[in-house]
Tab-separated table of C-alpha atoms in Angstrom:
chain	number	residue	atom	x	y	z
M	24	UNK	CA	-3.077	-26.762	44.742
M	25	UNK	CA	-3.311	-26.480	40.939
M	26	UNK	CA	-2.089	-23.263	39.361
M	27	UNK	CA	-4.740	-21.157	37.641
M	28	UNK	CA	-4.434	-20.673	33.886
M	29	UNK	CA	-2.957	-17.304	32.906
M	30	UNK	CA	-5.343	-14.877	31.261
M	31	UNK	CA	-4.786	-14.609	27.520
M	32	UNK	CA	-6.455	-11.189	27.272
M	33	UNK	CA	-6.095	-7.914	29.129
M	34	UNK	CA	-8.775	-5.255	28.716
M	35	UNK	CA	-6.763	-2.604	30.553
M	36	UNK	CA	-3.739	-3.245	28.342
M	37	UNK	CA	-5.856	-2.809	25.202
M	38	UNK	CA	-7.294	0.440	26.565
M	39	UNK	CA	-3.821	1.733	27.448
M	40	UNK	CA	-2.544	1.181	23.913
M	41	UNK	CA	-5.541	2.865	22.278
M	42	UNK	CA	-5.376	5.750	24.758
M	43	UNK	CA	-1.641	6.247	24.148
M	44	UNK	CA	-2.184	6.687	20.411
M	45	UNK	CA	-5.056	9.101	20.963
M	46	UNK	CA	-2.937	11.154	23.375
M	47	UNK	CA	0.064	11.231	21.028
M	48	UNK	CA	-0.601	9.962	17.477
M	49	UNK	CA	3.136	10.222	16.725
M	50	UNK	CA	3.559	7.082	18.857
M	51	UNK	CA	1.778	5.102	16.155
M	52	UNK	CA	5.085	4.701	14.307
M	53	UNK	CA	6.291	2.548	17.224
M	54	UNK	CA	3.296	0.203	17.190
M	55	UNK	CA	2.585	-0.290	13.485
M	56	UNK	CA	2.951	-4.058	13.923
M	57	UNK	CA	-0.326	-4.193	15.854
M	58	UNK	CA	-3.361	-5.363	13.859
M	59	UNK	CA	-7.067	-5.239	14.801
M	60	UNK	CA	-7.036	-9.024	15.307
M	61	UNK	CA	-4.463	-8.621	18.080
M	62	UNK	CA	-7.211	-7.175	20.287
M	63	UNK	CA	-9.411	-9.605	22.199
M	64	UNK	CA	-12.432	-7.335	22.623
M	65	UNK	CA	-14.457	-6.761	19.467
M	66	UNK	CA	-15.062	-3.105	20.189
M	67	UNK	CA	-11.338	-2.500	20.558
M	68	UNK	CA	-10.773	-4.197	17.198
M	69	UNK	CA	-13.312	-1.817	15.678
M	70	UNK	CA	-11.668	1.213	17.267
M	71	UNK	CA	-8.167	0.165	16.147
M	72	UNK	CA	-9.346	-0.418	12.601
M	73	UNK	CA	-10.762	3.114	12.548
M	74	UNK	CA	-7.512	4.522	13.971
M	75	UNK	CA	-5.506	2.831	11.216
M	76	UNK	CA	-7.793	4.300	8.571
M	77	UNK	CA	-7.744	7.835	9.994
M	78	UNK	CA	-4.009	8.051	10.581
M	79	UNK	CA	-3.279	7.385	6.907
M	80	UNK	CA	-5.198	10.422	5.693
M	81	UNK	CA	-5.184	13.058	8.394
M	82	UNK	CA	-4.946	14.105	12.028
M	83	UNK	CA	-6.167	11.719	14.719
M	84	UNK	CA	-7.951	12.729	17.914
M	85	UNK	CA	-11.038	11.756	19.860
M	86	UNK	CA	-13.277	13.892	17.643
M	87	UNK	CA	-12.070	12.481	14.301
M	88	UNK	CA	-12.208	8.965	15.748
M	89	UNK	CA	-15.791	9.419	16.975
M	90	UNK	CA	-16.803	10.906	13.613
M	91	UNK	CA	-15.252	7.991	11.716
M	92	UNK	CA	-16.943	5.399	13.913
M	93	UNK	CA	-20.253	7.253	13.698
M	94	UNK	CA	-20.081	7.373	9.891
M	95	UNK	CA	-19.705	3.577	9.914
M	96	UNK	CA	-22.589	3.153	12.352
M	97	UNK	CA	-20.197	1.679	14.911
M	98	UNK	CA	-19.931	4.464	17.490
M	99	UNK	CA	-22.709	3.179	19.742
M	100	UNK	CA	-21.419	-0.391	19.403
M	101	UNK	CA	-18.047	0.549	20.918
M	102	UNK	CA	-19.593	2.487	23.791
M	103	UNK	CA	-19.973	5.925	22.261
M	104	UNK	CA	-17.833	9.032	22.619
M	105	UNK	CA	-18.020	8.627	26.393
M	106	UNK	CA	-16.111	5.358	26.220
M	107	UNK	CA	-13.408	6.927	24.029
M	108	UNK	CA	-13.066	9.778	26.535
M	109	UNK	CA	-12.863	7.203	29.339
M	110	UNK	CA	-10.011	5.415	27.606
M	111	UNK	CA	-8.057	8.654	27.178
M	112	UNK	CA	-8.553	9.724	30.787
M	113	UNK	CA	-7.398	6.348	32.110
M	114	UNK	CA	-3.953	6.610	30.477
M	115	UNK	CA	-1.470	8.857	32.316
M	116	UNK	CA	0.890	9.259	29.332
M	117	UNK	CA	1.874	7.760	25.979
M	118	UNK	CA	5.433	6.943	27.015
M	119	UNK	CA	4.815	3.197	27.267
M	120	UNK	CA	2.942	2.682	23.987
M	121	UNK	CA	5.622	0.388	22.590
M	122	UNK	CA	5.602	-1.765	25.730
M	123	UNK	CA	1.802	-2.022	25.614
M	124	UNK	CA	2.014	-3.089	21.964
M	125	UNK	CA	4.628	-5.778	22.651
M	126	UNK	CA	2.552	-7.269	25.458
M	127	UNK	CA	-0.611	-7.122	23.371
M	128	UNK	CA	1.027	-8.898	20.429
M	129	UNK	CA	2.434	-11.558	22.753
M	130	UNK	CA	-1.018	-12.266	24.192
M	131	UNK	CA	-2.510	-12.471	20.701
M	132	UNK	CA	0.185	-14.941	19.719
M	133	UNK	CA	-0.606	-17.088	22.761
M	134	UNK	CA	-4.315	-17.118	21.904
M	135	UNK	CA	-3.550	-18.160	18.327
M	136	UNK	CA	-1.240	-20.930	19.518
M	137	UNK	CA	-3.815	-22.148	22.052
M	138	UNK	CA	-6.479	-22.337	19.359
M	139	UNK	CA	-4.236	-24.353	17.057
M	140	UNK	CA	-3.169	-26.740	19.787
M	141	UNK	CA	-6.810	-27.196	20.839
M	142	UNK	CA	-7.720	-28.102	17.256
M	143	UNK	CA	-4.829	-30.552	17.189
M	144	UNK	CA	-5.929	-32.207	20.460
M	145	UNK	CA	-9.495	-32.529	19.170
M	146	UNK	CA	-8.193	-34.174	16.019
M	147	UNK	CA	-5.993	-36.507	18.107
M	148	UNK	CA	-9.112	-37.940	19.766
M	149	UNK	CA	-11.545	-37.964	16.857
M	150	UNK	CA	-9.587	-37.692	13.620
M	151	UNK	CA	-8.030	-40.341	11.426
M	152	UNK	CA	-4.304	-41.028	11.439
M	153	UNK	CA	-3.912	-39.243	8.125
M	154	UNK	CA	-5.907	-36.192	9.297
M	155	UNK	CA	-3.909	-35.983	12.496
M	156	UNK	CA	-0.553	-36.249	10.726
M	157	UNK	CA	-1.444	-33.458	8.302
M	158	UNK	CA	-2.831	-31.170	11.009
M	159	UNK	CA	0.127	-31.860	13.305
M	160	UNK	CA	2.619	-30.811	10.625
M	161	UNK	CA	0.538	-27.762	9.682
M	162	UNK	CA	0.182	-26.685	13.325
M	163	UNK	CA	3.930	-26.955	13.927
M	164	UNK	CA	4.667	-24.933	10.792
M	165	UNK	CA	2.203	-22.190	11.660
M	166	UNK	CA	3.380	-21.887	15.264
M	167	UNK	CA	7.009	-21.628	14.176
M	168	UNK	CA	6.387	-19.254	11.287
M	169	UNK	CA	3.421	-17.130	12.347
M	170	UNK	CA	5.384	-14.612	14.406
M	171	UNK	CA	6.059	-10.919	14.095
M	172	UNK	CA	9.495	-11.860	12.762
M	173	UNK	CA	7.639	-12.549	9.500
M	174	UNK	CA	7.038	-8.811	9.243
M	175	UNK	CA	10.685	-8.155	8.571
M	176	UNK	CA	12.623	-6.600	5.735
M	177	UNK	CA	13.713	-10.002	4.349
M	178	UNK	CA	11.790	-11.128	1.267
M	179	UNK	CA	12.187	-14.349	-0.690
M	180	UNK	CA	12.380	-14.461	-4.461
M	181	UNK	CA	8.885	-15.990	-4.501
M	182	UNK	CA	7.513	-13.164	-2.345
M	183	UNK	CA	9.060	-10.525	-4.582
M	184	UNK	CA	7.918	-12.270	-7.781
M	185	UNK	CA	4.360	-12.569	-6.470
M	186	UNK	CA	4.291	-8.922	-5.385
M	187	UNK	CA	5.678	-7.787	-8.743
M	188	UNK	CA	3.126	-9.858	-10.635
M	189	UNK	CA	0.316	-8.444	-8.492
M	190	UNK	CA	1.479	-4.903	-9.279
M	191	UNK	CA	1.752	-5.602	-13.005
M	192	UNK	CA	-1.697	-7.218	-13.113
M	193	UNK	CA	-3.152	-4.317	-11.137
M	194	UNK	CA	-1.742	-1.880	-13.688
M	195	UNK	CA	-3.075	-4.029	-16.526
M	196	UNK	CA	-6.533	-3.899	-14.963
M	197	UNK	CA	-6.369	-0.104	-14.645
M	198	UNK	CA	-4.664	1.211	-17.799
M	199	UNK	CA	-3.734	4.869	-17.815
M	200	UNK	CA	-5.505	7.315	-20.065
M	201	UNK	CA	-3.820	10.188	-21.916
M	202	UNK	CA	-1.964	12.444	-19.497
M	203	UNK	CA	-2.576	10.172	-16.475
M	204	UNK	CA	0.226	8.951	-14.182
M	205	UNK	CA	0.483	6.509	-11.275
M	206	UNK	CA	2.090	9.027	-8.929
M	207	UNK	CA	1.054	12.434	-7.633
M	208	UNK	CA	0.199	14.861	-10.424
M	209	UNK	CA	2.126	18.130	-10.393
M	210	UNK	CA	0.095	19.846	-13.081
M	211	UNK	CA	3.263	20.092	-15.197
M	212	UNK	CA	2.368	17.690	-17.986
M	213	UNK	CA	5.834	17.016	-19.429
M	214	UNK	CA	7.312	16.749	-15.931
M	215	UNK	CA	4.717	14.128	-15.003
M	216	UNK	CA	5.219	12.249	-18.265
M	217	UNK	CA	8.977	12.052	-17.673
M	218	UNK	CA	8.722	11.035	-14.015
M	219	UNK	CA	5.493	9.067	-13.909
M	220	UNK	CA	4.293	11.498	-11.243
M	221	UNK	CA	5.713	11.900	-7.761
M	222	UNK	CA	6.242	8.604	-5.951
M	223	UNK	CA	7.204	8.179	-2.269
M	224	UNK	CA	10.918	8.683	-1.710
M	225	UNK	CA	13.515	11.451	-1.719
M	226	UNK	CA	13.391	13.900	-4.649
M	227	UNK	CA	16.370	16.281	-4.735
M	228	UNK	CA	16.188	19.476	-6.807
M	229	UNK	CA	19.439	21.372	-7.271
M	230	UNK	CA	19.847	24.882	-8.575
M	231	UNK	CA	21.851	28.079	-8.211
M	232	UNK	CA	20.647	31.200	-6.421
M	233	UNK	CA	17.734	32.939	-8.208
M	234	UNK	CA	17.046	29.924	-10.423
M	235	UNK	CA	13.605	29.545	-8.864
M	236	UNK	CA	13.898	26.473	-6.624
M	237	UNK	CA	11.363	27.872	-4.153
M	238	UNK	CA	9.065	29.027	-6.974
M	239	UNK	CA	9.094	25.556	-8.545
M	240	UNK	CA	8.673	23.895	-5.148
M	241	UNK	CA	5.654	26.091	-4.375
M	242	UNK	CA	4.173	25.380	-7.806
M	243	UNK	CA	4.481	21.636	-7.266
M	244	UNK	CA	3.134	21.874	-3.699
M	245	UNK	CA	0.080	23.928	-4.636
M	246	UNK	CA	-0.690	21.837	-7.728
M	247	UNK	CA	-0.490	18.581	-5.769
M	248	UNK	CA	-2.731	20.048	-3.058
M	249	UNK	CA	-5.165	21.102	-5.786
M	250	UNK	CA	-5.663	17.404	-6.617
M	251	UNK	CA	-6.898	16.858	-3.061
M	252	UNK	CA	-3.705	15.359	-1.643
M	253	UNK	CA	-2.348	16.652	1.659
M	254	UNK	CA	0.867	18.709	1.469
M	255	UNK	CA	3.196	19.952	4.238
M	256	UNK	CA	5.565	22.769	3.260
M	257	UNK	CA	8.482	23.230	5.675
M	258	UNK	CA	10.165	26.628	5.339
M	259	UNK	CA	12.425	27.645	8.241
M	260	UNK	CA	13.605	30.655	6.222
M	261	UNK	CA	10.307	32.207	5.102
M	262	UNK	CA	7.155	32.810	7.133
M	263	UNK	CA	3.794	31.296	6.120
M	264	UNK	CA	2.580	34.841	5.317
M	265	UNK	CA	5.537	35.406	2.958
M	266	UNK	CA	4.939	32.129	1.156
M	267	UNK	CA	1.214	32.730	0.898
M	268	UNK	CA	1.929	36.158	-0.580
M	269	UNK	CA	4.117	34.530	-3.232
M	270	UNK	CA	1.463	31.914	-3.998
M	271	UNK	CA	-1.272	34.519	-4.384
M	272	UNK	CA	0.840	36.696	-6.706
M	273	UNK	CA	1.927	33.709	-8.794
M	274	UNK	CA	-1.516	32.206	-9.340
M	275	UNK	CA	-3.380	35.525	-9.620
M	276	UNK	CA	-0.608	36.716	-11.957
M	277	UNK	CA	-0.218	40.126	-10.403
M	278	UNK	CA	2.921	42.048	-9.473
M	279	UNK	CA	3.519	42.035	-5.724
M	280	UNK	CA	4.600	45.680	-5.929
M	281	UNK	CA	1.094	46.683	-7.010
M	282	UNK	CA	-0.389	44.796	-4.053
M	283	UNK	CA	1.954	46.520	-1.603
M	284	UNK	CA	1.339	49.919	-3.191
M	285	UNK	CA	-2.418	49.410	-3.150
M	286	UNK	CA	-2.641	50.181	-6.869
M	287	UNK	CA	-4.436	47.065	-8.097
M	288	UNK	CA	-7.031	47.561	-10.805
M	289	UNK	CA	-10.555	46.221	-10.119
M	290	UNK	CA	-9.808	43.322	-12.442
M	291	UNK	CA	-6.548	42.487	-10.624
M	292	UNK	CA	-8.255	42.773	-7.238
M	293	UNK	CA	-10.898	40.325	-8.424
M	294	UNK	CA	-8.191	37.854	-9.453
M	295	UNK	CA	-6.477	38.209	-6.083
M	296	UNK	CA	-9.632	37.644	-4.031
M	297	UNK	CA	-10.628	34.674	-6.204
M	298	UNK	CA	-7.165	33.117	-5.805
M	299	UNK	CA	-7.199	33.638	-2.038
M	300	UNK	CA	-10.566	31.868	-1.820
M	301	UNK	CA	-9.279	28.977	-3.926
M	302	UNK	CA	-6.008	28.556	-2.020
M	303	UNK	CA	-7.762	28.732	1.354
M	304	UNK	CA	-9.596	25.475	0.558
M	305	UNK	CA	-6.475	23.495	-0.350
M	306	UNK	CA	-5.124	20.754	1.994
M	307	UNK	CA	-1.853	22.673	2.280
M	308	UNK	CA	-0.056	23.353	5.572
M	309	UNK	CA	3.044	25.507	6.097
M	310	UNK	CA	5.402	25.412	9.059
M	311	UNK	CA	8.534	27.354	9.986
M	312	UNK	CA	9.799	24.593	12.303
M	313	UNK	CA	13.577	24.154	12.298
M	314	UNK	CA	14.124	21.259	14.688
M	315	UNK	CA	14.235	17.792	13.101
M	316	UNK	CA	12.177	16.184	15.864
M	317	UNK	CA	9.546	18.926	15.673
M	318	UNK	CA	9.263	18.629	11.900
M	319	UNK	CA	9.014	14.849	12.030
M	320	UNK	CA	6.232	15.052	14.613
M	321	UNK	CA	4.299	17.362	12.289
M	322	UNK	CA	4.864	15.023	9.350
M	323	UNK	CA	3.620	12.007	11.287
M	324	UNK	CA	0.581	13.845	12.573
M	325	UNK	CA	-0.504	15.383	9.278
M	326	UNK	CA	0.466	12.368	7.112
M	327	UNK	CA	1.127	14.414	3.939
M	328	UNK	CA	1.412	12.825	0.517
M	329	UNK	CA	4.083	15.456	-0.234
M	330	UNK	CA	6.563	16.960	2.240
M	331	UNK	CA	8.642	19.886	0.975
M	332	UNK	CA	11.797	20.659	2.988
M	333	UNK	CA	12.646	24.084	1.576
M	334	UNK	CA	15.768	25.410	3.302
M	335	UNK	CA	17.339	22.257	4.674
M	336	UNK	CA	20.445	24.229	5.638
M	337	UNK	CA	18.297	25.957	8.281
M	338	UNK	CA	17.095	22.704	9.839
M	339	UNK	CA	18.920	21.763	13.041
M	340	UNK	CA	19.504	18.616	15.053
M	341	UNK	CA	20.915	17.995	18.502
M	342	UNK	CA	22.274	21.319	19.886
M	343	UNK	CA	25.349	19.657	21.358
M	344	UNK	CA	26.483	18.535	17.908
M	345	UNK	CA	28.844	20.673	15.825
M	346	UNK	CA	27.526	22.425	12.724
M	347	UNK	CA	29.020	19.998	10.201
M	348	UNK	CA	27.820	17.067	12.307
M	349	UNK	CA	24.299	18.498	12.394
M	350	UNK	CA	24.317	18.881	8.612
M	351	UNK	CA	25.122	15.193	8.263
M	352	UNK	CA	22.444	14.317	10.819
M	353	UNK	CA	19.846	16.347	8.915
M	354	UNK	CA	20.780	14.721	5.605
M	355	UNK	CA	20.442	11.215	7.065
M	356	UNK	CA	17.193	12.196	8.746
M	357	UNK	CA	15.716	13.412	5.456
M	358	UNK	CA	16.669	10.102	3.853
M	359	UNK	CA	15.073	8.085	6.657
M	360	UNK	CA	11.901	10.191	6.467
M	361	UNK	CA	11.625	9.511	2.743
M	362	UNK	CA	12.293	5.791	3.219
M	363	UNK	CA	9.674	5.321	5.971
M	364	UNK	CA	7.175	2.828	4.540
M	365	UNK	CA	4.547	3.825	7.075
M	366	UNK	CA	4.609	7.471	6.000
M	367	UNK	CA	4.646	6.830	2.243
M	368	UNK	CA	5.436	10.484	1.602
M	369	UNK	CA	7.311	12.220	-1.184
M	370	UNK	CA	10.119	14.263	0.383
M	371	UNK	CA	10.943	17.127	-2.001
M	372	UNK	CA	14.309	18.642	-1.134
M	373	UNK	CA	15.581	21.812	-2.896
M	374	UNK	CA	19.369	22.143	-2.575
M	375	UNK	CA	21.767	24.964	-3.311
M	376	UNK	CA	24.395	24.641	-6.055
M	377	UNK	CA	27.392	26.958	-6.000
M	378	UNK	CA	26.827	29.718	-8.538
M	379	UNK	CA	30.485	30.647	-8.324
M	380	UNK	CA	31.525	27.163	-9.417
M	381	UNK	CA	29.223	27.230	-12.436
M	382	UNK	CA	30.295	30.775	-13.347
M	383	UNK	CA	33.826	29.477	-13.885
M	384	UNK	CA	32.629	26.912	-16.434
M	385	UNK	CA	31.807	27.490	-20.074
M	386	UNK	CA	28.858	25.087	-19.772
M	387	UNK	CA	26.706	26.550	-17.025
M	388	UNK	CA	24.094	23.798	-17.016
M	389	UNK	CA	24.111	22.252	-13.517
M	390	UNK	CA	24.372	18.471	-13.363
M	391	UNK	CA	24.128	15.822	-10.656
M	392	UNK	CA	27.848	16.007	-9.834
M	393	UNK	CA	27.307	19.593	-8.621
M	394	UNK	CA	25.110	18.164	-5.860
M	395	UNK	CA	27.572	15.589	-4.594
M	396	UNK	CA	29.626	16.934	-1.754
M	397	UNK	CA	29.565	17.566	1.957
M	398	UNK	CA	25.781	17.377	2.335
M	399	UNK	CA	25.385	14.053	0.478
M	400	UNK	CA	21.603	13.393	0.322
M	401	UNK	CA	21.682	13.457	-3.488
M	402	UNK	CA	23.855	10.353	-3.555
M	403	UNK	CA	21.173	8.264	-1.863
M	404	UNK	CA	18.152	10.084	-3.326
M	405	UNK	CA	15.513	8.267	-5.342
M	406	UNK	CA	15.291	11.047	-7.923
M	407	UNK	CA	17.907	13.727	-8.676
M	408	UNK	CA	17.018	16.817	-10.712
M	409	UNK	CA	18.690	20.115	-11.497
M	410	UNK	CA	17.022	23.366	-12.490
M	411	UNK	CA	18.668	25.108	-15.423
M	412	UNK	CA	17.518	28.697	-15.992
M	413	UNK	CA	19.647	30.484	-18.616
M	414	UNK	CA	18.168	33.834	-17.602
M	415	UNK	CA	20.095	33.893	-14.313
M	416	UNK	CA	23.301	34.447	-16.298
M	417	UNK	CA	21.903	37.288	-18.399
M	418	UNK	CA	22.865	40.802	-17.348
M	419	UNK	CA	20.307	42.387	-19.669
M	420	UNK	CA	16.806	41.756	-18.304
M	421	UNK	CA	15.352	42.456	-21.739
M	422	UNK	CA	16.952	39.240	-22.922
M	423	UNK	CA	15.047	37.140	-20.427
M	424	UNK	CA	13.112	34.349	-22.130
M	425	UNK	CA	11.211	32.955	-19.119
M	426	UNK	CA	12.218	29.397	-20.030
M	427	UNK	CA	13.591	26.847	-17.599
M	428	UNK	CA	14.705	23.251	-17.866
M	429	UNK	CA	14.312	20.547	-15.250
M	430	UNK	CA	16.908	17.888	-15.964
M	431	UNK	CA	16.406	14.410	-14.491
M	432	UNK	CA	19.737	12.728	-13.760
M	433	UNK	CA	18.664	9.758	-11.691
M	434	UNK	CA	15.678	7.492	-11.068
M	435	UNK	CA	16.654	4.923	-8.473
M	436	UNK	CA	13.429	2.962	-8.059
M	437	UNK	CA	11.640	3.384	-11.371
M	438	UNK	CA	14.006	2.936	-14.255
M	439	UNK	CA	14.119	5.703	-16.818
M	440	UNK	CA	16.645	6.588	-19.487
M	441	UNK	CA	18.554	9.605	-18.203
M	442	UNK	CA	19.286	12.418	-18.535
M	443	UNK	CA	15.817	13.631	-19.453
M	444	UNK	CA	15.166	17.340	-19.952
M	445	UNK	CA	11.742	18.863	-19.380
M	446	UNK	CA	11.177	22.404	-20.646
M	447	UNK	CA	8.961	24.691	-18.557
M	448	UNK	CA	7.918	28.309	-18.619
M	449	UNK	CA	8.487	30.524	-15.589
M	450	UNK	CA	6.067	33.437	-15.558
M	451	UNK	CA	7.228	36.886	-14.387
M	452	UNK	CA	5.129	36.300	-11.259
M	453	UNK	CA	7.016	33.172	-10.170
M	454	UNK	CA	4.687	30.435	-11.412
M	455	UNK	CA	6.093	27.479	-13.340
M	456	UNK	CA	3.837	26.377	-16.167
M	457	UNK	CA	3.705	23.968	-19.074
M	458	UNK	CA	5.593	25.236	-22.077
M	459	UNK	CA	3.202	26.114	-24.877
M	460	UNK	CA	3.573	23.710	-27.781
């Protein structure tokens, strides 16, 4: 008795993969190799394409998926919201998402190979010798090379040259205007001009106590969010209410003591209420999470363009690890988060520099060597900066100038001549601003 041909598609398998991602979008990082064409059913291709689009910009769930499909006029074509709910209810858990993806990709590969071999057989019967020879060689090459191994981290010189040329030509087609940058705009004009804007990777900012690392980090976070880009601010040390209070005071330019005392003038109260309304509309999220796994889940679900890890010394790893081991784990984790090509997020990492060490020096300007030590992320960072605020060394508050310098010591990916110093103004309310020319 002849054996039946194995099925080269599996509807249940496709549903299980889609349902797993809808149950736990964080699983998407394990199945990024899957493309819409890997699905056999057209409606599943449509759904997966929508999932890929949504997960780049914001949270994914059945509601956002249905809305996205409906906006494209494709919701009824895939079976409506009822079908999406059916998929979710048919999957017990998302634990096997990676296994579903591997099986799905394997089936897609088999279908592609079958199609190529079928074309070759047809040519063997009806094509010329020359046509058959060419197609035979092409089929063998495509079967051997068209695997998921191609999606590796090995690139040939030709691949890199082509990609570089494409980028250069793209830039030539879209020249920048005055004040424009390719990266995320921070609202600090000289900072953006020196850096080209924030690009995905690890940005380390070092400074001594009271220099204003959190104030500068909040300024950058709020300004980036004001451009419409999603921002996640991680602060294990300060509550969201505390940070929001600082933001409101900084941008409304009012003294927090007057707010607490209830002595705001009508004009100041108007500024505060206006600022609260403005900030409430920003795509800015704040979390006090301390566990690495918890933070990473939030990053993968919210897909921020900018992730600020303010207070990395408070972030913890595996509880069974010793303190110094956890610190190393956290540093490596921050590096891996910044290097994740799927996330494409800027990881902004404020780090503490010993004030005692600088106090013993005649030159109290912090440099990159002050960041190299037991915690180590600065050594592998894409951009290394230090915050120099002369006022922190002044005992007489009347001598305070409100000036601050951000000094760039390293650009790993985008070559710049360093060091580069950018002068900023720090207002009495904690807001960093462009220095008046």
